[in-house]
PDB file of C-alpha atoms in Angstrom:
ATOM      1  CA  MET A  26       1.570 -14.191   4.620  1.00  0.00           C
ATOM      2  CA  PRO A  27       2.873 -11.417   6.854  1.00  0.00           C
ATOM      3  CA  ALA A  28       6.364 -12.610   7.066  1.00  0.00           C
ATOM      4  CA  VAL A  29       6.802 -13.626   3.234  1.00  0.00           C
ATOM      5  CA  TYR A  30       5.258 -10.120   2.638  1.00  0.00           C
ATOM      6  CA  GLU A  31       7.830  -8.541   4.830  1.00  0.00           C
ATOM      7  CA  ARG A  32      11.009 -10.457   3.655  1.00  0.00           C
ATOM      8  CA  TYR A  33      10.510 -10.230   0.060  1.00  0.00           C
ATOM      9  CA  LEU A  34       7.884  -7.207  -1.154  1.00  0.00           C
ATOM     10  CA  VAL A  35       8.561  -4.679   1.258  1.00  0.00           C
ATOM     11  CA  PRO A  36      12.263  -4.097   0.397  1.00  0.00           C
ATOM     12  CA  ALA A  37      11.782  -4.420  -3.340  1.00  0.00           C
ATOM     13  CA  VAL A  38       8.125  -2.820  -3.694  1.00  0.00           C
ATOM     14  CA  PHE A  39       6.966  -0.805  -0.681  1.00  0.00           C
ATOM     15  CA  ARG A  40      10.221   0.446   1.090  1.00  0.00           C
ATOM     16  CA  PRO A  41      10.940   2.956  -1.665  1.00  0.00           C
ATOM     17  CA  PHE A  42       7.715   4.969  -1.553  1.00  0.00           C
ATOM     18  CA  ALA A  43       7.751   4.508   2.353  1.00  0.00           C
ATOM     19  CA  ASP A  44      10.742   6.605   2.295  1.00  0.00           C
ATOM     20  CA  ASP A  45       8.962   9.175  -0.181  1.00  0.00           C
ATOM     21  CA  LEU A  46       6.063   9.428   2.015  1.00  0.00           C
ATOM     22  CA  SER A  47       8.196   9.682   5.323  1.00  0.00           C
ATOM     23  CA  ALA A  48      10.081  12.523   3.802  1.00  0.00           C
ATOM     24  CA  ARG A  49       6.551  14.343   2.867  1.00  0.00           C
ATOM     25  CA  VAL A  50       5.678  14.090   6.458  1.00  0.00           C
ATOM     26  CA  VAL A  51       8.482  15.691   7.798  1.00  0.00           C
ATOM     27  CA  ALA A  52       7.436  18.921   5.829  1.00  0.00           C
ATOM     28  CA  LEU A  53       3.560  18.796   7.542  1.00  0.00           C
ATOM     29  CA  ARG A  54       5.261  18.663  11.057  1.00  0.00           C
ATOM     30  CA  PRO A  55       2.379  16.619  12.514  1.00  0.00           C
ATOM     31  CA  ARG A  56       2.005  15.982  16.331  1.00  0.00           C
ATOM     32  CA  ARG A  57      -0.825  13.199  16.172  1.00  0.00           C
ATOM     33  CA  VAL A  58      -0.544  10.720  13.002  1.00  0.00           C
ATOM     34  CA  LEU A  59      -3.085   8.146  12.280  1.00  0.00           C
ATOM     35  CA  GLU A  60      -1.918   5.678   9.804  1.00  0.00           C
ATOM     36  CA  LEU A  61      -4.416   3.221   7.872  1.00  0.00           C
ATOM     37  CA  ALA A  62      -3.548  -0.199   6.159  1.00  0.00           C
ATOM     38  CA  ALA A  63      -0.289  -0.151   7.851  1.00  0.00           C
ATOM     39  CA  GLY A  64       0.443  -3.692   6.910  1.00  0.00           C
ATOM     40  CA  THR A  65       3.883  -4.993   8.538  1.00  0.00           C
ATOM     41  CA  GLY A  66       4.801  -1.395   9.583  1.00  0.00           C
ATOM     42  CA  VAL A  67       7.095  -0.205   6.822  1.00  0.00           C
ATOM     43  CA  LEU A  68       5.834   3.192   6.816  1.00  0.00           C
ATOM     44  CA  THR A  69       5.185   3.319  10.265  1.00  0.00           C
ATOM     45  CA  SER A  70       8.858   2.647  11.177  1.00  0.00           C
ATOM     46  CA  GLY A  71       9.589   5.493   8.653  1.00  0.00           C
ATOM     47  CA  LEU A  72       7.237   7.893  10.397  1.00  0.00           C
ATOM     48  CA  LEU A  73       8.547   7.235  13.732  1.00  0.00           C
ATOM     49  CA  SER A  74      12.191   8.098  12.495  1.00  0.00           C
ATOM     50  CA  ALA A  75      10.801  11.251  10.348  1.00  0.00           C
ATOM     51  CA  ALA A  76       8.873  12.648  13.042  1.00  0.00           C
ATOM     52  CA  PRO A  77      10.063  11.301  16.364  1.00  0.00           C
ATOM     53  CA  ALA A  78       7.857  14.318  18.386  1.00  0.00           C
ATOM     54  CA  ALA A  79       4.698  12.712  16.961  1.00  0.00           C
ATOM     55  CA  GLU A  80       2.210  10.314  18.351  1.00  0.00           C
ATOM     56  CA  VAL A  81       1.799   7.642  15.926  1.00  0.00           C
ATOM     57  CA  THR A  82      -1.135   5.260  15.872  1.00  0.00           C
ATOM     58  CA  ALA A  83      -1.089   2.332  13.465  1.00  0.00           C
ATOM     59  CA  THR A  84      -3.884   0.427  12.140  1.00  0.00           C
ATOM     60  CA  ASP A  85      -4.864  -2.379  10.034  1.00  0.00           C
ATOM     61  CA  LEU A  86      -7.827  -4.416   9.054  1.00  0.00           C
ATOM     62  CA  ASN A  87      -5.869  -7.634   9.286  1.00  0.00           C
ATOM     63  CA  ASP A  88      -5.067  -9.006  13.066  1.00  0.00           C
ATOM     64  CA  ALA A  89      -1.926 -10.761  11.959  1.00  0.00           C
ATOM     65  CA  MET A  90      -0.623  -7.559  10.321  1.00  0.00           C
ATOM     66  CA  VAL A  91      -1.214  -5.686  13.302  1.00  0.00           C
ATOM     67  CA  ALA A  92       0.745  -8.245  15.650  1.00  0.00           C
ATOM     68  CA  PHE A  93       3.496  -8.481  13.043  1.00  0.00           C
ATOM     69  CA  GLY A  94       3.482  -4.264  12.863  1.00  0.00           C
ATOM     70  CA  ALA A  95       3.420  -4.139  16.492  1.00  0.00           C
ATOM     71  CA  ALA A  96       6.420  -6.248  17.105  1.00  0.00           C
ATOM     72  CA  ARG A  97       8.185  -4.444  13.854  1.00  0.00           C
ATOM     73  CA  ALA A  98       7.451  -0.899  14.863  1.00  0.00           C
ATOM     74  CA  PRO A  99       6.543  -0.889  18.956  1.00  0.00           C
ATOM     75  CA  GLY A 100       6.942   2.995  19.294  1.00  0.00           C
ATOM     76  CA  ALA A 101       3.644   3.315  17.469  1.00  0.00           C
ATOM     77  CA  VAL A 102       0.240   2.330  19.125  1.00  0.00           C
ATOM     78  CA  TRP A 103      -1.192  -0.365  17.313  1.00  0.00           C
ATOM     79  CA  ARG A 104      -4.893  -1.201  16.817  1.00  0.00           C
ATOM     80  CA  GLN A 105      -7.130  -3.336  14.483  1.00  0.00           C
ATOM     81  CA  ALA A 106      -9.299  -0.974  12.576  1.00  0.00           C
ATOM     82  CA  ASP A 107     -11.988  -0.644   9.557  1.00  0.00           C
ATOM     83  CA  ALA A 108     -11.134   2.341   7.692  1.00  0.00           C
ATOM     84  CA  GLN A 109     -14.833   2.767   7.019  1.00  0.00           C
ATOM     85  CA  ARG A 110     -15.526   2.516  10.952  1.00  0.00           C
ATOM     86  CA  LEU A 111     -12.398   4.242  12.565  1.00  0.00           C
ATOM     87  CA  PRO A 112     -12.548   3.639  16.485  1.00  0.00           C
ATOM     88  CA  PHE A 113     -11.439   7.150  17.274  1.00  0.00           C
ATOM     89  CA  PRO A 114     -13.305  10.403  18.246  1.00  0.00           C
ATOM     90  CA  ASP A 115     -13.833  13.526  15.845  1.00  0.00           C
ATOM     91  CA  GLY A 116     -11.065  15.921  15.492  1.00  0.00           C
ATOM     92  CA  VAL A 117      -8.142  13.689  17.323  1.00  0.00           C
ATOM     93  CA  PHE A 118      -5.380  13.786  14.652  1.00  0.00           C
ATOM     94  CA  ASP A 119      -3.882  16.436  12.551  1.00  0.00           C
ATOM     95  CA  LEU A 120      -2.473  13.832   9.733  1.00  0.00           C
ATOM     96  CA  VAL A 121      -3.870  10.585   8.372  1.00  0.00           C
ATOM     97  CA  VAL A 122      -1.405   8.736   6.160  1.00  0.00           C
ATOM     98  CA  CYS A 123      -1.917   5.538   4.300  1.00  0.00           C
ATOM     99  CA  GLN A 124       0.383   3.807   1.997  1.00  0.00           C
ATOM    100  CA  PHE A 125      -1.128   1.977  -0.818  1.00  0.00           C
ATOM    101  CA  GLY A 126      -4.253   0.793   0.929  1.00  0.00           C
ATOM    102  CA  VAL A 127      -7.138   3.083  -0.497  1.00  0.00           C
ATOM    103  CA  MET A 128      -7.596   0.755  -3.364  1.00  0.00           C
ATOM    104  CA  PHE A 129      -8.572  -2.065  -0.927  1.00  0.00           C
ATOM    105  CA  PHE A 130     -11.424   0.139   0.646  1.00  0.00           C
ATOM    106  CA  PRO A 131     -14.595  -1.172  -0.396  1.00  0.00           C
ATOM    107  CA  ASP A 132     -16.436   2.149  -0.124  1.00  0.00           C
ATOM    108  CA  ARG A 133     -13.572   4.879  -0.630  1.00  0.00           C
ATOM    109  CA  VAL A 134     -15.896   7.832  -0.301  1.00  0.00           C
ATOM    110  CA  ALA A 135     -17.049   6.367   3.014  1.00  0.00           C
ATOM    111  CA  ALA A 136     -13.496   5.730   4.412  1.00  0.00           C
ATOM    112  CA  TYR A 137     -12.341   9.371   3.073  1.00  0.00           C
ATOM    113  CA  ALA A 138     -15.279  10.892   4.972  1.00  0.00           C
ATOM    114  CA  GLU A 139     -14.235   8.732   8.271  1.00  0.00           C
ATOM    115  CA  VAL A 140     -10.593  10.164   7.718  1.00  0.00           C
ATOM    116  CA  ARG A 141     -12.007  13.609   7.474  1.00  0.00           C
ATOM    117  CA  ARG A 142     -14.213  13.201  10.706  1.00  0.00           C
ATOM    118  CA  VAL A 143     -11.110  12.312  12.979  1.00  0.00           C
ATOM    119  CA  LEU A 144      -8.909  15.090  11.480  1.00  0.00           C
ATOM    120  CA  ALA A 145      -8.891  18.160  13.288  1.00  0.00           C
ATOM    121  CA  PRO A 146      -9.555  21.531  11.594  1.00  0.00           C
ATOM    122  CA  GLY A 147      -6.634  22.106   9.325  1.00  0.00           C
ATOM    123  CA  GLY A 148      -5.743  18.494   9.144  1.00  0.00           C
ATOM    124  CA  ARG A 149      -4.431  16.626   6.323  1.00  0.00           C
ATOM    125  CA  PHE A 150      -4.536  13.234   4.607  1.00  0.00           C
ATOM    126  CA  LEU A 151      -1.578  12.201   2.585  1.00  0.00           C
ATOM    127  CA  PHE A 152      -1.765   8.662   0.604  1.00  0.00           C
ATOM    128  CA  ASN A 153      -0.570   7.069  -2.619  1.00  0.00           C
ATOM    129  CA  THR A 154      -2.050   4.460  -4.945  1.00  0.00           C
ATOM    130  CA  TRP A 155      -0.595   2.529  -7.672  1.00  0.00           C
ATOM    131  CA  GLY A 156      -0.747   3.650 -11.540  1.00  0.00           C
ATOM    132  CA  PRO A 157      -1.509   1.237 -14.269  1.00  0.00           C
ATOM    133  CA  LEU A 158      -0.327  -2.433 -13.942  1.00  0.00           C
ATOM    134  CA  ALA A 159       1.771  -1.609 -17.167  1.00  0.00           C
ATOM    135  CA  THR A 160       3.707   0.803 -15.240  1.00  0.00           C
ATOM    136  CA  HIS A 161       4.790  -1.462 -12.378  1.00  0.00           C
ATOM    137  CA  ALA A 162       7.833  -3.602 -13.735  1.00  0.00           C
ATOM    138  CA  PHE A 163       7.202  -6.233 -11.233  1.00  0.00           C
ATOM    139  CA  ALA A 164       3.273  -6.447 -11.120  1.00  0.00           C
ATOM    140  CA  ALA A 165       3.409  -6.472 -15.013  1.00  0.00           C
ATOM    141  CA  ALA A 166       5.933  -9.337 -15.123  1.00  0.00           C
ATOM    142  CA  LEU A 167       3.857 -11.245 -12.271  1.00  0.00           C
ATOM    143  CA  GLN A 168       0.466 -10.910 -14.254  1.00  0.00           C
ATOM    144  CA  ALA A 169       2.344 -12.007 -17.419  1.00  0.00           C
ATOM    145  CA  GLY A 170       3.521 -15.320 -15.665  1.00  0.00           C
ATOM    146  CA  LEU A 171       0.071 -16.013 -14.088  1.00  0.00           C
ATOM    147  CA  GLU A 172      -1.379 -15.709 -17.623  1.00  0.00           C
ATOM    148  CA  ARG A 173       1.266 -17.930 -18.935  1.00  0.00           C
ATOM    149  CA  ALA A 174       0.562 -20.466 -16.159  1.00  0.00           C
ATOM    150  CA  LEU A 175      -3.036 -20.468 -15.950  1.00  0.00           C
ATOM    151  CA  PRO A 176      -4.345 -19.441 -19.306  1.00  0.00           C
ATOM    152  CA  GLY A 177      -7.906 -20.471 -18.928  1.00  0.00           C
ATOM    153  CA  ASP A 178      -8.484 -18.291 -15.554  1.00  0.00           C
ATOM    154  CA  PRO A 179      -5.561 -16.197 -14.690  1.00  0.00           C
ATOM    155  CA  PRO A 180      -6.065 -14.107 -11.604  1.00  0.00           C
ATOM    156  CA  GLY A 181      -7.349 -10.573 -11.965  1.00  0.00           C
ATOM    157  CA  PHE A 182      -6.652  -9.450  -8.566  1.00  0.00           C
ATOM    158  CA  LEU A 183      -3.801  -7.412  -9.506  1.00  0.00           C
ATOM    159  CA  ARG A 184      -5.339  -5.251 -12.344  1.00  0.00           C
ATOM    160  CA  ALA A 185      -8.829  -5.045 -10.284  1.00  0.00           C
ATOM    161  CA  ILE A 186      -7.433  -3.932  -6.986  1.00  0.00           C
ATOM    162  CA  PRO A 187      -4.123  -2.747  -6.377  1.00  0.00           C
ATOM    163  CA  HIS A 188      -3.951  -1.175 -10.022  1.00  0.00           C
ATOM    164  CA  GLY A 189      -7.442  -0.873 -10.109  1.00  0.00           C
ATOM    165  CA  TYR A 190      -7.862   2.742  -8.818  1.00  0.00           C
ATOM    166  CA  ALA A 191      -5.177   4.521 -11.317  1.00  0.00           C
ATOM    167  CA  ASP A 192      -7.294   7.265 -12.441  1.00  0.00           C
ATOM    168  CA  PRO A 193      -6.114  10.385 -10.618  1.00  0.00           C
ATOM    169  CA  ALA A 194      -9.360  12.316 -11.830  1.00  0.00           C
ATOM    170  CA  ALA A 195     -11.245   9.591 -10.096  1.00  0.00           C
ATOM    171  CA  VAL A 196      -9.229   9.720  -6.943  1.00  0.00           C
ATOM    172  CA  ALA A 197      -9.581  13.402  -6.724  1.00  0.00           C
ATOM    173  CA  ALA A 198     -13.416  13.272  -7.088  1.00  0.00           C
ATOM    174  CA  ASP A 199     -13.707  10.853  -4.397  1.00  0.00           C
ATOM    175  CA  LEU A 200     -11.616  13.214  -2.098  1.00  0.00           C
ATOM    176  CA  ALA A 201     -13.826  16.009  -2.998  1.00  0.00           C
ATOM    177  CA  SER A 202     -17.020  14.175  -2.367  1.00  0.00           C
ATOM    178  CA  ALA A 203     -15.548  13.398   1.150  1.00  0.00           C
ATOM    179  CA  GLY A 204     -15.049  17.169   1.673  1.00  0.00           C
ATOM    180  CA  PHE A 205     -11.526  17.519   0.840  1.00  0.00           C
ATOM    181  CA  ALA A 206      -9.727  19.945  -0.902  1.00  0.00           C
ATOM    182  CA  VAL A 207      -6.922  18.473  -3.103  1.00  0.00           C
ATOM    183  CA  GLU A 208      -3.897  20.364  -2.033  1.00  0.00           C
ATOM    184  CA  GLU A 209      -1.353  18.502  -3.974  1.00  0.00           C
ATOM    185  CA  GLU A 210      -1.417  15.555  -6.793  1.00  0.00           C
ATOM    186  CA  ARG A 211       1.789  14.130  -7.968  1.00  0.00           C
ATOM    187  CA  GLU A 212       2.664  11.168 -10.123  1.00  0.00           C
ATOM    188  CA  LEU A 213       6.002   9.485  -9.051  1.00  0.00           C
ATOM    189  CA  THR A 214       7.973   6.841 -10.560  1.00  0.00           C
ATOM    190  CA  LEU A 215      10.559   5.122  -8.305  1.00  0.00           C
ATOM    191  CA  VAL A 216      12.908   1.980  -9.037  1.00  0.00           C
ATOM    192  CA  GLY A 217      12.387  -1.406  -7.062  1.00  0.00           C
ATOM    193  CA  ARG A 218      15.248  -3.808  -6.540  1.00  0.00           C
ATOM    194  CA  ALA A 219      15.289  -7.457  -5.444  1.00  0.00           C
ATOM    195  CA  GLN A 220      17.848 -10.196  -5.166  1.00  0.00           C
ATOM    196  CA  SER A 221      15.779 -12.125  -8.263  1.00  0.00           C
ATOM    197  CA  ALA A 222      12.654 -12.336  -9.893  1.00  0.00           C
ATOM    198  CA  ALA A 223      11.809 -15.724  -8.164  1.00  0.00           C
ATOM    199  CA  GLU A 224      11.913 -14.015  -4.786  1.00  0.00           C
ATOM    200  CA  VAL A 225       9.456 -11.275  -6.155  1.00  0.00           C
ATOM    201  CA  ALA A 226       7.313 -14.015  -7.408  1.00  0.00           C
ATOM    202  CA  LEU A 227       7.456 -15.643  -4.134  1.00  0.00           C
ATOM    203  CA  GLY A 228       6.491 -12.448  -2.398  1.00  0.00           C
ATOM    204  CA  PHE A 229       3.361 -11.940  -4.415  1.00  0.00           C
ATOM    205  CA  LEU A 230       2.301 -15.595  -4.693  1.00  0.00           C
ATOM    206  CA  ALA A 231       2.672 -16.307  -0.657  1.00  0.00           C
ATOM    207  CA  GLY A 232       2.377 -12.939   0.701  1.00  0.00           C
ATOM    208  CA  THR A 233      -0.889 -11.419  -0.898  1.00  0.00           C
ATOM    209  CA  PRO A 234      -4.355 -12.369  -1.818  1.00  0.00           C
ATOM    210  CA  VAL A 235      -2.953 -13.571  -5.079  1.00  0.00           C
ATOM    211  CA  ARG A 236      -1.970 -16.521  -2.935  1.00  0.00           C
ATOM    212  CA  ALA A 237      -5.643 -17.683  -2.486  1.00  0.00           C
ATOM    213  CA  ALA A 238      -6.485 -17.367  -6.264  1.00  0.00           C
ATOM    214  CA  VAL A 239      -3.645 -19.560  -7.238  1.00  0.00           C
ATOM    215  CA  GLU A 240      -4.360 -22.176  -4.253  1.00  0.00           C
ATOM    216  CA  ARG A 241      -7.797 -22.674  -6.155  1.00  0.00           C
ATOM    217  CA  HIS A 242      -6.250 -23.954  -8.870  1.00  0.00           C
ATOM    218  CA  GLY A 243      -4.315 -26.957  -7.091  1.00  0.00           C
ATOM    219  CA  ASP A 244      -0.789 -26.914  -8.367  1.00  0.00           C
ATOM    220  CA  VAL A 245       0.710 -24.111  -6.631  1.00  0.00           C
ATOM    221  CA  ALA A 246       4.413 -25.201  -6.955  1.00  0.00           C
ATOM    222  CA  ALA A 247       3.890 -25.480 -10.871  1.00  0.00           C
ATOM    223  CA  VAL A 248       2.129 -22.061 -11.043  1.00  0.00           C
ATOM    224  CA  GLN A 249       5.128 -20.599  -8.898  1.00  0.00           C
ATOM    225  CA  ALA A 250       7.795 -22.304 -10.835  1.00  0.00           C
ATOM    226  CA  THR A 251       6.291 -21.027 -14.362  1.00  0.00           C
ATOM    227  CA  VAL A 252       5.578 -17.344 -13.015  1.00  0.00           C
ATOM    228  CA  ALA A 253       9.091 -17.211 -11.634  1.00  0.00           C
ATOM    229  CA  GLY A 254      10.513 -18.230 -14.863  1.00  0.00           C
ATOM    230  CA  THR A 255       8.433 -15.717 -16.738  1.00  0.00           C
ATOM    231  CA  MET A 256       9.439 -13.134 -14.676  1.00  0.00           C
ATOM    232  CA  THR A 257      13.045 -13.914 -14.941  1.00  0.00           C
ATOM    233  CA  ALA A 258      12.701 -13.999 -18.548  1.00  0.00           C
ATOM    234  CA  ARG A 259      11.333 -10.566 -18.560  1.00  0.00           C
ATOM    235  CA  LEU A 260      13.621  -8.864 -15.721  1.00  0.00           C
ATOM    236  CA  GLY A 261      16.721 -10.955 -16.054  1.00  0.00           C
ATOM    237  CA  PRO A 262      18.470 -13.093 -13.788  1.00  0.00           C
ATOM    238  CA  GLY A 263      20.392 -12.560 -10.490  1.00  0.00           C
ATOM    239  CA  PRO A 264      19.611  -8.994  -9.039  1.00  0.00           C
ATOM    240  CA  VAL A 265      16.777  -7.256 -11.060  1.00  0.00           C
ATOM    241  CA  SER A 266      15.140  -3.808 -11.010  1.00  0.00           C
ATOM    242  CA  GLY A 267      12.412  -2.002 -12.301  1.00  0.00           C
ATOM    243  CA  PRO A 268      10.254   1.238 -12.479  1.00  0.00           C
ATOM    244  CA  MET A 269       7.090   1.371 -10.510  1.00  0.00           C
ATOM    245  CA  THR A 270       4.701   4.511 -10.715  1.00  0.00           C
ATOM    246  CA  ALA A 271       2.487   5.771  -8.425  1.00  0.00           C
ATOM    247  CA  TYR A 272       0.173   8.752  -7.681  1.00  0.00           C
ATOM    248  CA  VAL A 273       0.484  10.518  -4.340  1.00  0.00           C
ATOM    249  CA  PHE A 274      -2.055  12.727  -2.854  1.00  0.00           C
ATOM    250  CA  LEU A 275      -2.530  15.571  -0.046  1.00  0.00           C
ATOM    251  CA  GLY A 276      -5.842  16.480   1.035  1.00  0.00           C
ATOM    252  CA  SER A 277      -6.789  19.004   3.373  1.00  0.00           C
ATOM    253  CA  VAL A 278      -9.783  20.077   5.350  1.00  0.00           C
TER     254      VAL A 278
END
């Protein structure tokens, strides 16, 4: 999964927002940075370039992602870690950053409280979360393909998890419950680009948890063909592009 995710999803979906977060980090001038849910390291690499004087510690819950990311961005210290039980002392970081990971935390307030615990006084928490499914051209096309391929039981993962935390007021309330002041909240729409809709389909179907849901239905190849065809019909043949909306938050302690 990490290799497929890195090859087909990172360039199209995640790198544009990693570049945005990296630029925001420059303005914060951090010395000790903790990254949560680092995945294969696209943001980690950006952090190392944008803030070369900072010490970067990158974490992920998934051991395979940690191994892949450590090879991709060796300038960071990599550790397997659960965001709700961080293996770090109190007050050791001045910035915690997370790209599209908070939606996966089972108890977000508990995770945010852990972030606050490991931040030094005056520290910040910078992260983003996806907007509604309909505001993400690739994900919306993928969901349409899944509903066509599996009309009786289409996977609901995209709507429930990656795009299920799309109310900025709810995010701000969770931050406040964990003791953060919301310093900045911004809606951001960037354009994703890929060589083809079929490649994006492959990235989602083989490189994310959608894979397990599709495999339960048996004929993975048939589902992939239908999804790729639907996405191509919606997005066009050859190189494709589409808008993707997210919300960016900066919390402070």
